[in-house]
Short mmCIF file of C-alpha atoms in Angstrom, two decimals:
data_model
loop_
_atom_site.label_atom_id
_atom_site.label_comp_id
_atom_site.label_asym_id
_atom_site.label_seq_id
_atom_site.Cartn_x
_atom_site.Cartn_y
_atom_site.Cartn_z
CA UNK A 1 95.38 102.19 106.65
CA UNK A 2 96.89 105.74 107.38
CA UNK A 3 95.42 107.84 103.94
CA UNK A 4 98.58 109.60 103.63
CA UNK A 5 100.76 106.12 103.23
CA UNK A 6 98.19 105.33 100.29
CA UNK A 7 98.01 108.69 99.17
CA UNK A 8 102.33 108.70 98.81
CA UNK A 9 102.56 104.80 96.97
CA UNK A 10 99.64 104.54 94.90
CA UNK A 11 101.33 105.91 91.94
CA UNK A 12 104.54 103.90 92.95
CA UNK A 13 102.11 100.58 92.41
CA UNK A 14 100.36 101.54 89.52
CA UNK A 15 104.18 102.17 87.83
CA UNK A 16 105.62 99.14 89.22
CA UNK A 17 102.54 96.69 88.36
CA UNK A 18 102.87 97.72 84.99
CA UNK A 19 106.59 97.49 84.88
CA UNK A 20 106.23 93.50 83.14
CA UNK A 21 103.35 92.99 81.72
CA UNK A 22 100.34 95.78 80.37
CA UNK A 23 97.48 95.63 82.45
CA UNK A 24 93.63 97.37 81.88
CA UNK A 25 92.24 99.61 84.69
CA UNK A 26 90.39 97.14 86.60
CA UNK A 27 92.89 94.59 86.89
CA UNK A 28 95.06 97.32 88.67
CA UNK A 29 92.15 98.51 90.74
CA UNK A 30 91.90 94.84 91.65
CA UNK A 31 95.32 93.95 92.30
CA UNK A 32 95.58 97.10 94.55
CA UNK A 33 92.36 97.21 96.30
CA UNK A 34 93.17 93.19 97.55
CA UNK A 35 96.31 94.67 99.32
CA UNK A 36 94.94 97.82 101.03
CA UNK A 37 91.58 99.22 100.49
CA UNK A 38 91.18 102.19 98.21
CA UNK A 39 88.31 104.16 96.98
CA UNK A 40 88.10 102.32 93.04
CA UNK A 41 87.24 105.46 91.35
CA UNK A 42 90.98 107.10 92.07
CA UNK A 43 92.55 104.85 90.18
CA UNK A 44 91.16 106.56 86.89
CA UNK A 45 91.66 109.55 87.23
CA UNK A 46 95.13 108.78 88.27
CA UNK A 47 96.00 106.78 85.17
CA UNK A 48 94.50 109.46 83.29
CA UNK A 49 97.15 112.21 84.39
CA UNK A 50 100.07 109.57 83.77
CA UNK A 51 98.79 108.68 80.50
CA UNK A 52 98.33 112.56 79.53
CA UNK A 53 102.20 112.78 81.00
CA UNK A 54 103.28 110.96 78.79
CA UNK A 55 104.43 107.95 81.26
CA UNK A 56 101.52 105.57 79.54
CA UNK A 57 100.74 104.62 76.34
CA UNK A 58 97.05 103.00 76.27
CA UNK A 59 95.26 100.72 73.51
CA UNK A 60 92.03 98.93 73.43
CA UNK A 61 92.05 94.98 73.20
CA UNK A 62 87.94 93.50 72.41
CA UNK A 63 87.97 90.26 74.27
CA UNK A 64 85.96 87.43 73.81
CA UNK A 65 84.89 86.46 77.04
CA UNK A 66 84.20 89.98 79.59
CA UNK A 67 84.00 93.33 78.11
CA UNK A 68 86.74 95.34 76.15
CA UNK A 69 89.64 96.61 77.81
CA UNK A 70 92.21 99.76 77.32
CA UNK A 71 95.16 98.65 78.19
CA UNK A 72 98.13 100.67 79.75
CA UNK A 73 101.92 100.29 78.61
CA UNK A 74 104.48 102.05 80.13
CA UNK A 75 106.61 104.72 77.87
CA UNK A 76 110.43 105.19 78.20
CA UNK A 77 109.13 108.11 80.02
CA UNK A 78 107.19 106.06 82.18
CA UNK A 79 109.92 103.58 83.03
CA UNK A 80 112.45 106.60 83.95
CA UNK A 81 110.03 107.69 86.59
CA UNK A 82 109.37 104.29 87.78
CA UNK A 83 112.85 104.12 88.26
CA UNK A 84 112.98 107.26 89.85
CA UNK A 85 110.27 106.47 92.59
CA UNK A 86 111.47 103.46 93.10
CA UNK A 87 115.31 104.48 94.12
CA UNK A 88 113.00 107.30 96.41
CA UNK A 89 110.71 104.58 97.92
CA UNK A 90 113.60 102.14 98.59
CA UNK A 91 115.67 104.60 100.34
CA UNK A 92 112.87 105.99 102.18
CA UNK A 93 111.25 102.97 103.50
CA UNK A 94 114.75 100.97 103.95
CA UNK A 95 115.69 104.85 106.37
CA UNK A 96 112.06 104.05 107.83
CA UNK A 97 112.75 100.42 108.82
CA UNK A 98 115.92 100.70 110.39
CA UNK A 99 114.44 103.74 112.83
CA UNK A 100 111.74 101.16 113.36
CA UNK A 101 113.93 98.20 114.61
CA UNK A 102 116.63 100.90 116.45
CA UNK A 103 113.51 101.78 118.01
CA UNK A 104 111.89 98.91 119.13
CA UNK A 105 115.72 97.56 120.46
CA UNK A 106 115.96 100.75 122.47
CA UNK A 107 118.85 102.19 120.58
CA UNK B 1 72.70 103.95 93.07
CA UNK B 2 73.04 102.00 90.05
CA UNK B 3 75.09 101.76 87.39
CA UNK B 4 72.69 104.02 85.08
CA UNK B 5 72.70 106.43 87.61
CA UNK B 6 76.05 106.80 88.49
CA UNK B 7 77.16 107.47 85.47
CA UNK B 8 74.49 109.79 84.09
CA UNK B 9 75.21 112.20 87.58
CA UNK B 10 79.32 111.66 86.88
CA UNK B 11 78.56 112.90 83.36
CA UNK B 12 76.05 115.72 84.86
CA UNK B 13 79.12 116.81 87.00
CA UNK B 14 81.69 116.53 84.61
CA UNK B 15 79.94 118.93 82.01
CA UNK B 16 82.36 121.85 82.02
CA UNK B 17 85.14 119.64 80.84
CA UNK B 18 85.68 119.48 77.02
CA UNK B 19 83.48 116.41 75.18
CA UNK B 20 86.33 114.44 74.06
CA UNK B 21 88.10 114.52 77.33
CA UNK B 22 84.47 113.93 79.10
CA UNK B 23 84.28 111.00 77.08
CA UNK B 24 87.33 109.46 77.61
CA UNK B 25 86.57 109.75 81.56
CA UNK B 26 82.82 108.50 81.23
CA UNK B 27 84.55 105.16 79.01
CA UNK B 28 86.94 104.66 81.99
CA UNK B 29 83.79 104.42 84.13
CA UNK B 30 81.55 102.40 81.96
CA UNK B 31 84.44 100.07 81.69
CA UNK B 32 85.03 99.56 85.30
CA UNK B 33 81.68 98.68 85.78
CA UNK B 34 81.57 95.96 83.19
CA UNK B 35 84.37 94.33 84.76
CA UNK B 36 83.32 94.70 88.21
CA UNK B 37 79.95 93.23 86.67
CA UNK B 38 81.73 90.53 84.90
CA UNK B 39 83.38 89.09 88.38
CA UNK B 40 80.16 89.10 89.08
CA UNK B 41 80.05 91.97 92.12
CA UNK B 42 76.84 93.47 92.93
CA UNK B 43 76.25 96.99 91.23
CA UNK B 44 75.05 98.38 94.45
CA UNK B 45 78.54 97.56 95.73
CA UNK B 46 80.87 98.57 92.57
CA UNK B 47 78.96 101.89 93.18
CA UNK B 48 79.95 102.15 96.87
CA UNK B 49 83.23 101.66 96.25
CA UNK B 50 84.18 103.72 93.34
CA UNK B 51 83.60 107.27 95.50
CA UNK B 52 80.67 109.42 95.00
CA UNK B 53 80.22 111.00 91.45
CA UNK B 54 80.55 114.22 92.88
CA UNK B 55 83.82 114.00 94.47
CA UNK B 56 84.95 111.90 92.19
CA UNK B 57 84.14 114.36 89.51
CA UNK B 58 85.54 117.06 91.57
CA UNK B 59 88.97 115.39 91.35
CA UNK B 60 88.68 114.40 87.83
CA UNK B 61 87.85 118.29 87.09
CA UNK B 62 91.09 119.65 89.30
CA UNK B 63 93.49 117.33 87.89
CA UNK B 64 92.18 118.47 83.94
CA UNK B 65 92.72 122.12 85.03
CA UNK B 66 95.86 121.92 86.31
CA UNK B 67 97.10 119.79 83.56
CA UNK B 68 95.69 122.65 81.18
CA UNK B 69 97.43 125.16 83.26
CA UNK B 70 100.72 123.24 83.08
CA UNK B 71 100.22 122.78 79.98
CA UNK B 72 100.48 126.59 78.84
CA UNK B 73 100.55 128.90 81.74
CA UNK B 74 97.77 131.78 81.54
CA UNK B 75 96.62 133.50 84.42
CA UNK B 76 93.26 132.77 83.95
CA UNK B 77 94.31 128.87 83.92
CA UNK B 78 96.07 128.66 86.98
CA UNK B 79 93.07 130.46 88.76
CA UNK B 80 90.56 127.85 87.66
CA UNK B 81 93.19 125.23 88.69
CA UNK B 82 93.67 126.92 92.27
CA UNK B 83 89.62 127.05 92.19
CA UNK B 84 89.25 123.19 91.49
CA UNK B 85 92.09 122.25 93.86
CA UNK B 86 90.63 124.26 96.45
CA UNK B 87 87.13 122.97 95.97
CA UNK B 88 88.17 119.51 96.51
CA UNK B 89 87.64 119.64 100.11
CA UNK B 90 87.10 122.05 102.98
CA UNK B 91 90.06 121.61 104.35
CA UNK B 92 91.68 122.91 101.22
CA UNK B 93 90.51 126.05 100.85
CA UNK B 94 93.00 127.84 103.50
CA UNK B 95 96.01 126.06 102.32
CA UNK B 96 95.47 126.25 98.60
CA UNK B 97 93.43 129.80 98.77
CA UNK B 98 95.42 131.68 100.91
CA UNK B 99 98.60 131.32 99.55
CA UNK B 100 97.80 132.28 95.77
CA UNK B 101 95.68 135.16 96.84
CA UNK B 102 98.65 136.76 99.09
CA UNK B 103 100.99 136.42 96.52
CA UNK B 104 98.65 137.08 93.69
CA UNK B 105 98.25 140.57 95.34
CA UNK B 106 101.89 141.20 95.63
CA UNK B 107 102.45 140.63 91.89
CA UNK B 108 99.25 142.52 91.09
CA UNK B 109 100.31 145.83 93.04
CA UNK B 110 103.90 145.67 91.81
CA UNK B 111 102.04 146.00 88.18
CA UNK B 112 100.00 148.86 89.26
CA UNK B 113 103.11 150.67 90.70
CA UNK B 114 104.98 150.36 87.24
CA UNK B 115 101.92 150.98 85.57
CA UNK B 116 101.76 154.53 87.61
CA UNK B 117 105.61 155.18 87.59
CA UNK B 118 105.17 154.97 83.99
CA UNK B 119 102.08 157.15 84.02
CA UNK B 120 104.12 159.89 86.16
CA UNK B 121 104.75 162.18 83.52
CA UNK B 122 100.79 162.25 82.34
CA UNK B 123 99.60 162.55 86.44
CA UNK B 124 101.91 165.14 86.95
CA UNK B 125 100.68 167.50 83.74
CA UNK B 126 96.98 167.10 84.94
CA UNK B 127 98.08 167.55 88.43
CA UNK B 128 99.98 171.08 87.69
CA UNK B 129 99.44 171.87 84.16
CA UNK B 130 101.69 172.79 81.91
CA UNK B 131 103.96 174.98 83.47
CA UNK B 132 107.70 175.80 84.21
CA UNK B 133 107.40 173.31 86.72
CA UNK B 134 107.13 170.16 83.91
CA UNK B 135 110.46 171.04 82.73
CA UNK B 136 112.14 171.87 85.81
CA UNK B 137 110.79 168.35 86.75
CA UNK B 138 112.18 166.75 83.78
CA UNK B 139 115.15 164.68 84.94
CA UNK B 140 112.74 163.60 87.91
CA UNK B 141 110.07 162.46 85.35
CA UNK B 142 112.69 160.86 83.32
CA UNK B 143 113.68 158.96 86.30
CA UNK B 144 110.60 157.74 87.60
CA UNK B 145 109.17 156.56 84.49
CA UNK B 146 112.57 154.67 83.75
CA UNK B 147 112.14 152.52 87.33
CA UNK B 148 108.79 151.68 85.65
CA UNK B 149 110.10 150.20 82.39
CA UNK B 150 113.24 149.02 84.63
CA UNK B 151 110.30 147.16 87.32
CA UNK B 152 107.83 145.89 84.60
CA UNK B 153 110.68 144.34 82.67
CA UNK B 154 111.73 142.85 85.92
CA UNK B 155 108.32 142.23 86.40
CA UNK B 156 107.68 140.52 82.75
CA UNK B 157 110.86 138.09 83.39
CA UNK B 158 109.69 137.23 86.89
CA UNK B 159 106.09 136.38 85.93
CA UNK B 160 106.78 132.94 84.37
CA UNK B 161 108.58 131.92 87.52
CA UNK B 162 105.82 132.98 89.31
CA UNK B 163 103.43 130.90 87.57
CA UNK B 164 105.76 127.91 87.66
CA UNK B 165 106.00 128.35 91.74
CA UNK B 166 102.52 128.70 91.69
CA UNK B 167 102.12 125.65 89.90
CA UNK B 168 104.79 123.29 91.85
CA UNK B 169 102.23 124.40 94.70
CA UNK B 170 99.34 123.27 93.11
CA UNK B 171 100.53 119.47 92.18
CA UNK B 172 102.15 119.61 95.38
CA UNK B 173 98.70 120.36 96.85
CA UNK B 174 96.47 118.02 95.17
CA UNK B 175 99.17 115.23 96.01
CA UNK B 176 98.75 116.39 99.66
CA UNK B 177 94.62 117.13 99.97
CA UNK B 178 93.17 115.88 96.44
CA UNK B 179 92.89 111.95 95.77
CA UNK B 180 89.82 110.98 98.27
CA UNK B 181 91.34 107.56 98.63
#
């Protein structure tokens, strides 16, 4: 997939797959990487500038079975610019869609 | 490259960053490997996928220096930002370079022509010596050295924008050309 396209949403899924539930690094790395392929090791340093931001909150949970885990909750702040992107995504790819199917009608 | 490896070279790379914040980077690391490990993936292949540890260190070390430079805005912070963004790639060094060095220059020479408007007076005595001249000049001198407190308090104000602009650039540029995805 076009590097640029990744480059633009990644932060959009990292925000939105965190929107319900808190999730450790991994899982999002996983969740991500079965959708599009990525290069794992951006994820980090990625949720590392959020988390310095202030749009994360992280904690460590020691797990029984598999390894421990920092999780990653999303602040107030976080949510506002989830929001944010979102509204900016939506519009964006809703504008790119339309040109798409004008297009393809011969409009 | 294993595991062992990988992470001993990251840490070898990452060694001008501060040890708490090298730590908390190395954990990330040491963590993703002992999940990948635990769904049982080969190491081999974790290793392959995460990036090499030099450009993934390279990223780590450009986002910590521009968060540093955001953080409080020094010159010499925004430089080693501009340096680390730059360094990313070769493609980034015109774009990212350029810009700051052009406009770095501008700032810099409107200093150094306050800095000499305000130096007028002392230029002109070893120039001339003292002489009937110095006082016939003396509403000229008084003028000149009040563009230069008039242009470095300009100068002062407009600084922090600067540095802000600069800035904007910067995230707009690792955004753009950093993030080896």
């Amino acid at each position: 997939m076009n590097v640029q396209f990744k480059k633009g949403v990644l932060e959009l899924c990292v925000l939105v797959l965190t929107a319900k539930q808190d999730r450790y690094g991994y899982e999002l790395v996983d969740v991500i990487s079965r959708k599009f392929e990525i290069s794992e090791g951006t994820i980090y340093p990625l949720l590392r500038r959020l988390t310095v931001d202030g749009l994360f909150s992280t904690y460590y949970i020691q797990s029984n079975v598999g390894p421990p885990r920092k999780y990653y909750k999303l602040t107030d702040k976080g949510k506002e610019s989830l929001q944010q992107l979102l509204g900016e995504w939506t519009l964006f790819s809703e504008g790119v869609q339309e040109i798409i199917e004008g297009g393809l009608r011969g409009e | 490259m294993n595991k062992q490896k990988y992470i001993s070279e990251l840490s070898s790379y990452l060694k001008c960053l501060p040890p708490s914040e090298r730590e908390v980077v190395l954990g990330d690391y040491e963590e993703h490997f002992a999940n990948a490990l635990y769904c049982s993936r080969d190491e081999e292949e974790i290793v392959r996928s995460l990036g090499t540890p030099k450009l993934v260190a390279k990223e780590i070390i450009a986002q910590y220096r521009l968060q540093q430079a955001t953080h409080s805005p020094t010159l010499n912070r925004i430089t080693k930002a501009t340096f680390a963004i730059a360094g990313i790639g070769i493609f980034n060094i015109v774009p990212v370079l350029i810009p700051f060095a052009i406009s770095l220059f501008v700032v810099i020479s409107m200093y150094v022509i306050a800095t000499l408007l305000l130096a007028s007076p002392l230029i002109m005595l070893i120039q001339n010596g003292v002489s009937w001249n110095l006082l016939f000049d003396f509403f000229w001198i008084l003028g000149l050295v009040g563009m230069g407190l008039l242009l470095l308090n300009g100068l002062n104000k407009m600084i922090t924008w600067y540095y802000n602009q600069v800035l904007r650039y910067l995230r707009y540029s690792i955004r753009k050309w950093g993030r080896n995805i």
